[in-house]
Short mmCIF file of N, CA and C and ligand atoms in Angstrom, two decimals:
data_model
loop_
_atom_site.label_atom_id
_atom_site.label_comp_id
_atom_site.label_asym_id
_atom_site.label_seq_id
_atom_site.Cartn_x
_atom_site.Cartn_y
_atom_site.Cartn_z
N MET A 1 89.39 27.94 76.02
CA MET A 1 88.54 26.96 75.36
C MET A 1 89.20 26.48 74.08
N LEU A 2 89.10 25.16 73.87
CA LEU A 2 89.77 24.56 72.71
C LEU A 2 88.74 24.18 71.65
N TYR A 3 89.03 24.58 70.43
CA TYR A 3 88.16 24.26 69.30
C TYR A 3 88.99 23.51 68.26
N SER A 4 88.41 22.45 67.71
CA SER A 4 89.14 21.64 66.72
C SER A 4 88.51 21.80 65.35
N TYR A 5 89.36 21.86 64.35
CA TYR A 5 88.89 22.01 62.98
C TYR A 5 89.58 20.99 62.08
N GLU A 6 88.90 20.64 61.00
CA GLU A 6 89.46 19.71 60.03
C GLU A 6 89.51 20.39 58.67
N LEU A 7 90.43 19.92 57.86
CA LEU A 7 90.68 20.56 56.57
C LEU A 7 91.15 19.48 55.60
N ASP A 8 90.52 19.41 54.43
CA ASP A 8 91.00 18.52 53.38
C ASP A 8 91.81 19.36 52.40
N THR A 9 93.10 19.11 52.37
CA THR A 9 93.97 19.92 51.51
C THR A 9 94.15 19.25 50.16
N GLY A 10 94.54 20.06 49.20
CA GLY A 10 94.92 19.54 47.90
C GLY A 10 96.44 19.42 47.85
N GLN A 11 96.99 19.93 46.80
CA GLN A 11 98.44 19.90 46.66
C GLN A 11 99.07 20.89 47.65
N GLU A 12 100.38 20.93 47.62
CA GLU A 12 101.12 21.91 48.43
C GLU A 12 100.52 23.29 48.24
N GLY A 13 100.38 24.02 49.32
CA GLY A 13 99.86 25.36 49.18
C GLY A 13 99.46 25.94 50.52
N PHE A 14 99.04 27.20 50.47
CA PHE A 14 98.62 27.92 51.67
C PHE A 14 97.09 28.03 51.64
N TYR A 15 96.45 27.55 52.69
CA TYR A 15 94.99 27.53 52.78
C TYR A 15 94.56 28.50 53.87
N GLU A 16 93.80 29.53 53.49
CA GLU A 16 93.44 30.53 54.50
C GLU A 16 92.40 29.99 55.47
N ILE A 17 92.68 30.15 56.76
CA ILE A 17 91.80 29.64 57.82
C ILE A 17 91.34 30.77 58.76
N THR A 18 91.53 32.02 58.34
CA THR A 18 91.17 33.16 59.21
C THR A 18 89.72 33.08 59.66
N ASP A 19 88.80 32.76 58.74
CA ASP A 19 87.38 32.71 59.11
C ASP A 19 87.10 31.61 60.14
N MET A 20 87.82 30.48 60.05
CA MET A 20 87.63 29.40 61.03
C MET A 20 88.12 29.84 62.41
N VAL A 21 89.22 30.59 62.42
CA VAL A 21 89.74 31.09 63.70
C VAL A 21 88.77 32.11 64.29
N ARG A 22 88.22 32.98 63.44
CA ARG A 22 87.21 33.96 63.91
C ARG A 22 85.97 33.22 64.45
N ASP A 23 85.61 32.11 63.80
CA ASP A 23 84.48 31.29 64.25
C ASP A 23 84.73 30.79 65.67
N ALA A 24 85.93 30.33 65.94
CA ALA A 24 86.27 29.85 67.29
C ALA A 24 86.18 30.99 68.29
N LEU A 25 86.70 32.14 67.90
CA LEU A 25 86.66 33.30 68.81
C LEU A 25 85.21 33.69 69.10
N ASN A 26 84.36 33.73 68.06
CA ASN A 26 82.96 34.10 68.26
C ASN A 26 82.24 33.10 69.15
N LYS A 27 82.52 31.79 68.95
CA LYS A 27 81.88 30.77 69.80
C LYS A 27 82.29 30.94 71.25
N SER A 28 83.52 31.34 71.48
CA SER A 28 84.02 31.45 72.86
C SER A 28 83.41 32.63 73.60
N GLY A 29 83.04 33.67 72.85
CA GLY A 29 82.52 34.87 73.48
C GLY A 29 83.59 35.69 74.19
N THR A 30 84.84 35.33 73.98
CA THR A 30 85.95 36.02 74.65
C THR A 30 86.16 37.40 74.01
N THR A 31 86.37 38.42 74.83
CA THR A 31 86.56 39.77 74.30
C THR A 31 88.00 40.26 74.42
N SER A 32 88.77 39.63 75.29
CA SER A 32 90.15 40.09 75.50
C SER A 32 91.02 38.91 75.87
N GLY A 33 92.23 38.86 75.28
CA GLY A 33 93.12 37.75 75.59
C GLY A 33 93.99 37.44 74.39
N CYS A 34 94.21 36.15 74.16
CA CYS A 34 94.94 35.78 72.94
C CYS A 34 94.47 34.43 72.43
N CYS A 35 94.83 34.18 71.21
CA CYS A 35 94.32 33.04 70.47
C CYS A 35 95.51 32.28 69.89
N LEU A 36 95.59 31.00 70.21
CA LEU A 36 96.66 30.16 69.68
C LEU A 36 96.09 29.26 68.59
N VAL A 37 96.70 29.30 67.42
CA VAL A 37 96.31 28.41 66.32
C VAL A 37 97.44 27.41 66.16
N TYR A 38 97.10 26.12 66.31
CA TYR A 38 98.14 25.10 66.42
C TYR A 38 97.85 23.93 65.47
N CYS A 39 98.84 23.60 64.69
CA CYS A 39 98.73 22.51 63.72
C CYS A 39 99.40 21.27 64.27
N VAL A 40 98.73 20.12 64.20
CA VAL A 40 99.22 18.90 64.85
C VAL A 40 99.93 17.96 63.87
N HIS A 41 100.55 18.49 62.85
CA HIS A 41 101.19 17.66 61.83
C HIS A 41 102.66 18.04 61.65
N THR A 42 103.44 17.10 61.14
CA THR A 42 104.88 17.34 60.98
C THR A 42 105.27 17.67 59.55
N THR A 43 104.30 17.67 58.64
CA THR A 43 104.59 18.09 57.26
C THR A 43 103.63 19.20 56.83
N ALA A 44 103.19 19.99 57.80
CA ALA A 44 102.33 21.14 57.54
C ALA A 44 102.74 22.23 58.53
N GLY A 45 102.16 23.40 58.38
CA GLY A 45 102.51 24.49 59.29
C GLY A 45 101.38 25.50 59.36
N VAL A 46 101.60 26.52 60.19
CA VAL A 46 100.65 27.63 60.31
C VAL A 46 101.45 28.92 60.28
N THR A 47 100.97 29.88 59.50
CA THR A 47 101.67 31.17 59.44
C THR A 47 100.67 32.29 59.17
N ILE A 48 101.15 33.51 59.32
CA ILE A 48 100.36 34.70 58.99
C ILE A 48 101.08 35.44 57.87
N ASN A 49 100.33 35.75 56.82
CA ASN A 49 100.93 36.56 55.75
C ASN A 49 99.83 37.24 54.95
N GLU A 50 100.21 37.87 53.87
CA GLU A 50 99.27 38.70 53.12
C GLU A 50 98.16 37.87 52.46
N ASN A 51 96.92 38.35 52.61
CA ASN A 51 95.79 37.66 51.98
C ASN A 51 95.10 38.52 50.92
N ALA A 52 95.70 39.67 50.59
CA ALA A 52 95.09 40.52 49.57
C ALA A 52 95.48 40.06 48.16
N ASP A 53 96.75 39.80 47.97
CA ASP A 53 97.25 39.36 46.67
C ASP A 53 97.64 37.88 46.76
N PRO A 54 96.87 36.98 46.12
CA PRO A 54 97.18 35.54 46.22
C PRO A 54 98.55 35.17 45.67
N ASP A 55 99.14 36.05 44.88
CA ASP A 55 100.48 35.77 44.37
C ASP A 55 101.52 35.75 45.49
N VAL A 56 101.22 36.41 46.61
CA VAL A 56 102.20 36.41 47.72
C VAL A 56 102.41 35.00 48.24
N VAL A 57 101.32 34.29 48.59
CA VAL A 57 101.51 32.94 49.13
C VAL A 57 102.00 31.98 48.05
N HIS A 58 101.63 32.23 46.81
CA HIS A 58 102.22 31.45 45.71
C HIS A 58 103.74 31.60 45.71
N ASP A 59 104.20 32.83 45.82
CA ASP A 59 105.64 33.09 45.80
C ASP A 59 106.34 32.53 47.02
N LEU A 60 105.65 32.55 48.18
CA LEU A 60 106.24 31.96 49.38
C LEU A 60 106.49 30.46 49.16
N MET A 61 105.48 29.78 48.60
CA MET A 61 105.65 28.34 48.37
C MET A 61 106.71 28.08 47.31
N PHE A 62 106.74 28.89 46.28
CA PHE A 62 107.76 28.77 45.24
C PHE A 62 109.16 28.88 45.86
N ALA A 63 109.34 29.89 46.71
CA ALA A 63 110.65 30.11 47.32
C ALA A 63 111.02 29.00 48.29
N LEU A 64 110.02 28.49 49.03
CA LEU A 64 110.30 27.37 49.94
C LEU A 64 110.74 26.13 49.14
N ASP A 65 110.06 25.89 48.01
CA ASP A 65 110.42 24.75 47.15
C ASP A 65 111.83 24.90 46.61
N LYS A 66 112.19 26.12 46.21
CA LYS A 66 113.52 26.36 45.65
C LYS A 66 114.59 26.27 46.73
N THR A 67 114.26 26.73 47.94
CA THR A 67 115.23 26.75 49.02
C THR A 67 115.43 25.37 49.63
N PHE A 68 114.32 24.61 49.69
CA PHE A 68 114.38 23.29 50.33
C PHE A 68 113.89 22.21 49.36
N PRO A 69 114.66 21.92 48.32
CA PRO A 69 114.24 20.88 47.37
C PRO A 69 114.43 19.49 47.97
N ASP A 70 113.77 18.51 47.37
CA ASP A 70 114.03 17.13 47.74
C ASP A 70 115.47 16.81 47.36
N ARG A 71 116.17 16.08 48.23
CA ARG A 71 117.59 15.81 47.97
C ARG A 71 117.85 14.32 48.07
N PRO A 72 118.68 13.77 47.18
CA PRO A 72 118.98 12.34 47.24
C PRO A 72 119.69 11.94 48.53
N GLU A 73 120.31 12.90 49.22
CA GLU A 73 121.02 12.60 50.47
C GLU A 73 120.07 12.38 51.65
N PHE A 74 118.81 12.79 51.52
CA PHE A 74 117.87 12.61 52.62
C PHE A 74 117.71 11.13 52.94
N ARG A 75 117.61 10.78 54.23
CA ARG A 75 117.55 9.39 54.67
C ARG A 75 116.14 8.92 55.02
N HIS A 76 115.24 9.85 55.38
CA HIS A 76 113.88 9.51 55.82
C HIS A 76 113.17 8.70 54.72
N GLN A 77 112.77 7.46 55.07
CA GLN A 77 112.29 6.54 54.03
C GLN A 77 110.92 6.89 53.47
N GLU A 78 110.14 7.69 54.20
CA GLU A 78 108.83 8.07 53.67
C GLU A 78 108.99 8.95 52.43
N GLY A 79 110.19 9.55 52.29
CA GLY A 79 110.47 10.33 51.08
C GLY A 79 109.93 11.74 51.08
N ASN A 80 109.56 12.25 52.27
CA ASN A 80 109.01 13.61 52.30
C ASN A 80 109.79 14.52 53.26
N SER A 81 111.09 14.34 53.29
CA SER A 81 111.91 15.15 54.20
C SER A 81 111.82 16.64 53.90
N ALA A 82 111.68 17.00 52.62
CA ALA A 82 111.55 18.43 52.29
C ALA A 82 110.31 19.01 52.97
N ALA A 83 109.23 18.24 53.02
CA ALA A 83 108.01 18.71 53.67
C ALA A 83 108.22 18.86 55.18
N HIS A 84 108.94 17.91 55.80
CA HIS A 84 109.25 18.03 57.23
C HIS A 84 110.08 19.28 57.49
N LEU A 85 111.02 19.54 56.59
CA LEU A 85 111.90 20.70 56.74
C LEU A 85 111.10 22.00 56.67
N LYS A 86 110.23 22.11 55.67
CA LYS A 86 109.41 23.32 55.54
C LYS A 86 108.52 23.51 56.77
N SER A 87 107.99 22.41 57.31
CA SER A 87 107.15 22.47 58.49
C SER A 87 107.91 23.08 59.66
N SER A 88 109.16 22.65 59.86
CA SER A 88 109.94 23.19 60.97
C SER A 88 110.32 24.65 60.74
N VAL A 89 110.60 25.01 59.50
CA VAL A 89 110.98 26.39 59.21
C VAL A 89 109.79 27.34 59.42
N ILE A 90 108.63 26.96 58.93
CA ILE A 90 107.44 27.81 59.07
C ILE A 90 106.90 27.78 60.50
N GLY A 91 106.97 26.63 61.13
CA GLY A 91 106.45 26.49 62.49
C GLY A 91 105.04 25.96 62.51
N CYS A 92 104.61 25.46 63.67
CA CYS A 92 103.31 24.80 63.75
C CYS A 92 102.27 25.62 64.48
N SER A 93 102.56 26.87 64.81
CA SER A 93 101.55 27.67 65.52
C SER A 93 101.77 29.16 65.31
N VAL A 94 100.70 29.91 65.51
CA VAL A 94 100.78 31.37 65.61
C VAL A 94 99.89 31.80 66.78
N THR A 95 100.20 32.94 67.34
CA THR A 95 99.39 33.51 68.42
C THR A 95 98.92 34.88 67.98
N VAL A 96 97.64 35.14 68.15
CA VAL A 96 97.05 36.42 67.74
C VAL A 96 96.36 37.05 68.95
N PRO A 97 96.64 38.32 69.24
CA PRO A 97 95.94 38.99 70.34
C PRO A 97 94.46 39.20 70.02
N ILE A 98 93.66 39.25 71.08
CA ILE A 98 92.22 39.52 70.96
C ILE A 98 91.92 40.82 71.71
N GLN A 99 91.23 41.72 71.04
CA GLN A 99 90.83 42.98 71.69
C GLN A 99 89.42 43.31 71.26
N ASP A 100 88.57 43.64 72.23
CA ASP A 100 87.17 43.99 71.97
C ASP A 100 86.47 42.91 71.14
N GLY A 101 86.81 41.65 71.37
CA GLY A 101 86.16 40.54 70.68
C GLY A 101 86.63 40.30 69.27
N HIS A 102 87.71 40.99 68.85
CA HIS A 102 88.23 40.82 67.49
C HIS A 102 89.69 40.37 67.51
N LEU A 103 90.06 39.61 66.49
CA LEU A 103 91.47 39.27 66.31
C LEU A 103 92.21 40.53 65.89
N ILE A 104 93.38 40.75 66.48
CA ILE A 104 94.19 41.89 66.07
C ILE A 104 95.06 41.45 64.89
N LEU A 105 94.52 41.66 63.70
CA LEU A 105 95.25 41.35 62.47
C LEU A 105 95.36 42.63 61.65
N GLY A 106 96.48 42.80 60.97
CA GLY A 106 96.65 43.95 60.09
C GLY A 106 95.74 43.84 58.88
N THR A 107 95.58 44.95 58.19
CA THR A 107 94.67 45.01 57.05
C THR A 107 94.93 43.91 56.03
N TRP A 108 96.19 43.57 55.84
CA TRP A 108 96.54 42.60 54.80
C TRP A 108 96.87 41.22 55.34
N GLN A 109 96.68 41.05 56.65
CA GLN A 109 97.09 39.78 57.25
C GLN A 109 95.98 38.74 57.25
N GLY A 110 96.34 37.52 56.87
CA GLY A 110 95.46 36.37 57.00
C GLY A 110 96.22 35.24 57.66
N ILE A 111 95.47 34.32 58.29
CA ILE A 111 96.08 33.15 58.93
C ILE A 111 95.99 31.99 57.95
N TYR A 112 97.10 31.33 57.74
CA TYR A 112 97.16 30.27 56.75
C TYR A 112 97.59 28.94 57.34
N PHE A 113 96.88 27.87 56.92
CA PHE A 113 97.36 26.50 57.12
C PHE A 113 98.23 26.19 55.91
N CYS A 114 99.46 25.76 56.15
CA CYS A 114 100.42 25.52 55.07
C CYS A 114 100.57 24.02 54.84
N GLU A 115 100.15 23.58 53.68
CA GLU A 115 100.26 22.16 53.33
C GLU A 115 101.54 21.94 52.53
N PHE A 116 102.39 21.07 53.06
CA PHE A 116 103.65 20.79 52.38
C PHE A 116 103.71 19.36 51.82
N ASP A 117 102.65 18.57 52.07
CA ASP A 117 102.70 17.16 51.65
C ASP A 117 101.30 16.65 51.32
N GLY A 118 100.53 17.48 50.62
CA GLY A 118 99.15 17.10 50.32
C GLY A 118 99.02 16.22 49.09
N PRO A 119 97.81 15.81 48.79
CA PRO A 119 96.59 16.10 49.56
C PRO A 119 96.47 15.20 50.80
N ARG A 120 95.95 15.78 51.87
CA ARG A 120 95.77 15.04 53.12
C ARG A 120 94.56 15.57 53.89
N HIS A 121 94.09 14.74 54.82
CA HIS A 121 93.07 15.16 55.76
C HIS A 121 93.79 15.72 56.99
N ARG A 122 93.57 16.98 57.30
CA ARG A 122 94.36 17.65 58.33
C ARG A 122 93.50 18.14 59.48
N HIS A 123 94.16 18.38 60.59
CA HIS A 123 93.50 18.91 61.79
C HIS A 123 94.30 20.09 62.32
N PHE A 124 93.58 21.05 62.88
CA PHE A 124 94.27 22.07 63.66
C PHE A 124 93.38 22.50 64.81
N ALA A 125 94.01 23.06 65.82
CA ALA A 125 93.31 23.46 67.03
C ALA A 125 93.40 24.96 67.22
N VAL A 126 92.35 25.54 67.77
CA VAL A 126 92.34 26.96 68.13
C VAL A 126 92.03 27.03 69.62
N GLU A 127 92.98 27.51 70.37
CA GLU A 127 92.80 27.67 71.82
C GLU A 127 92.59 29.16 72.11
N ILE A 128 91.43 29.49 72.66
CA ILE A 128 91.12 30.88 73.00
C ILE A 128 91.38 31.07 74.49
N MET A 129 92.29 31.96 74.78
CA MET A 129 92.67 32.23 76.18
C MET A 129 92.22 33.63 76.56
N GLY A 130 91.22 33.72 77.39
CA GLY A 130 90.69 35.03 77.77
C GLY A 130 91.06 35.40 79.20
ZN1 ZN B 201 107.74 11.73 56.74
#
């Protein structure tokens, strides 16, 4: 079953969507299988990382900015090639196993929508496969 979600992002950053993914799982009633979280944008991404200390995702974005700065050599006329690059590096989906009706996430793991070119109106899909 496919569930669609929308998100209004601010500036570049990591936006936790774990509760929205759990919402999709609960609506589906699926108890066993896997869950695909998929972002339909080329300047955003989806990843799993620590949600206990917000400094972790801050540092991830800081390091991505330092590693992939905007460069005068970029040719893409929209001017957001660094955001496209970060999107490809992070990836546009994650898959999480489902067991006994719960997402199998570690104690410190959260699912994040990664905005690399905000603010924007964004969409992502959650496909529950049971
Ligand atoms: Zn572009």
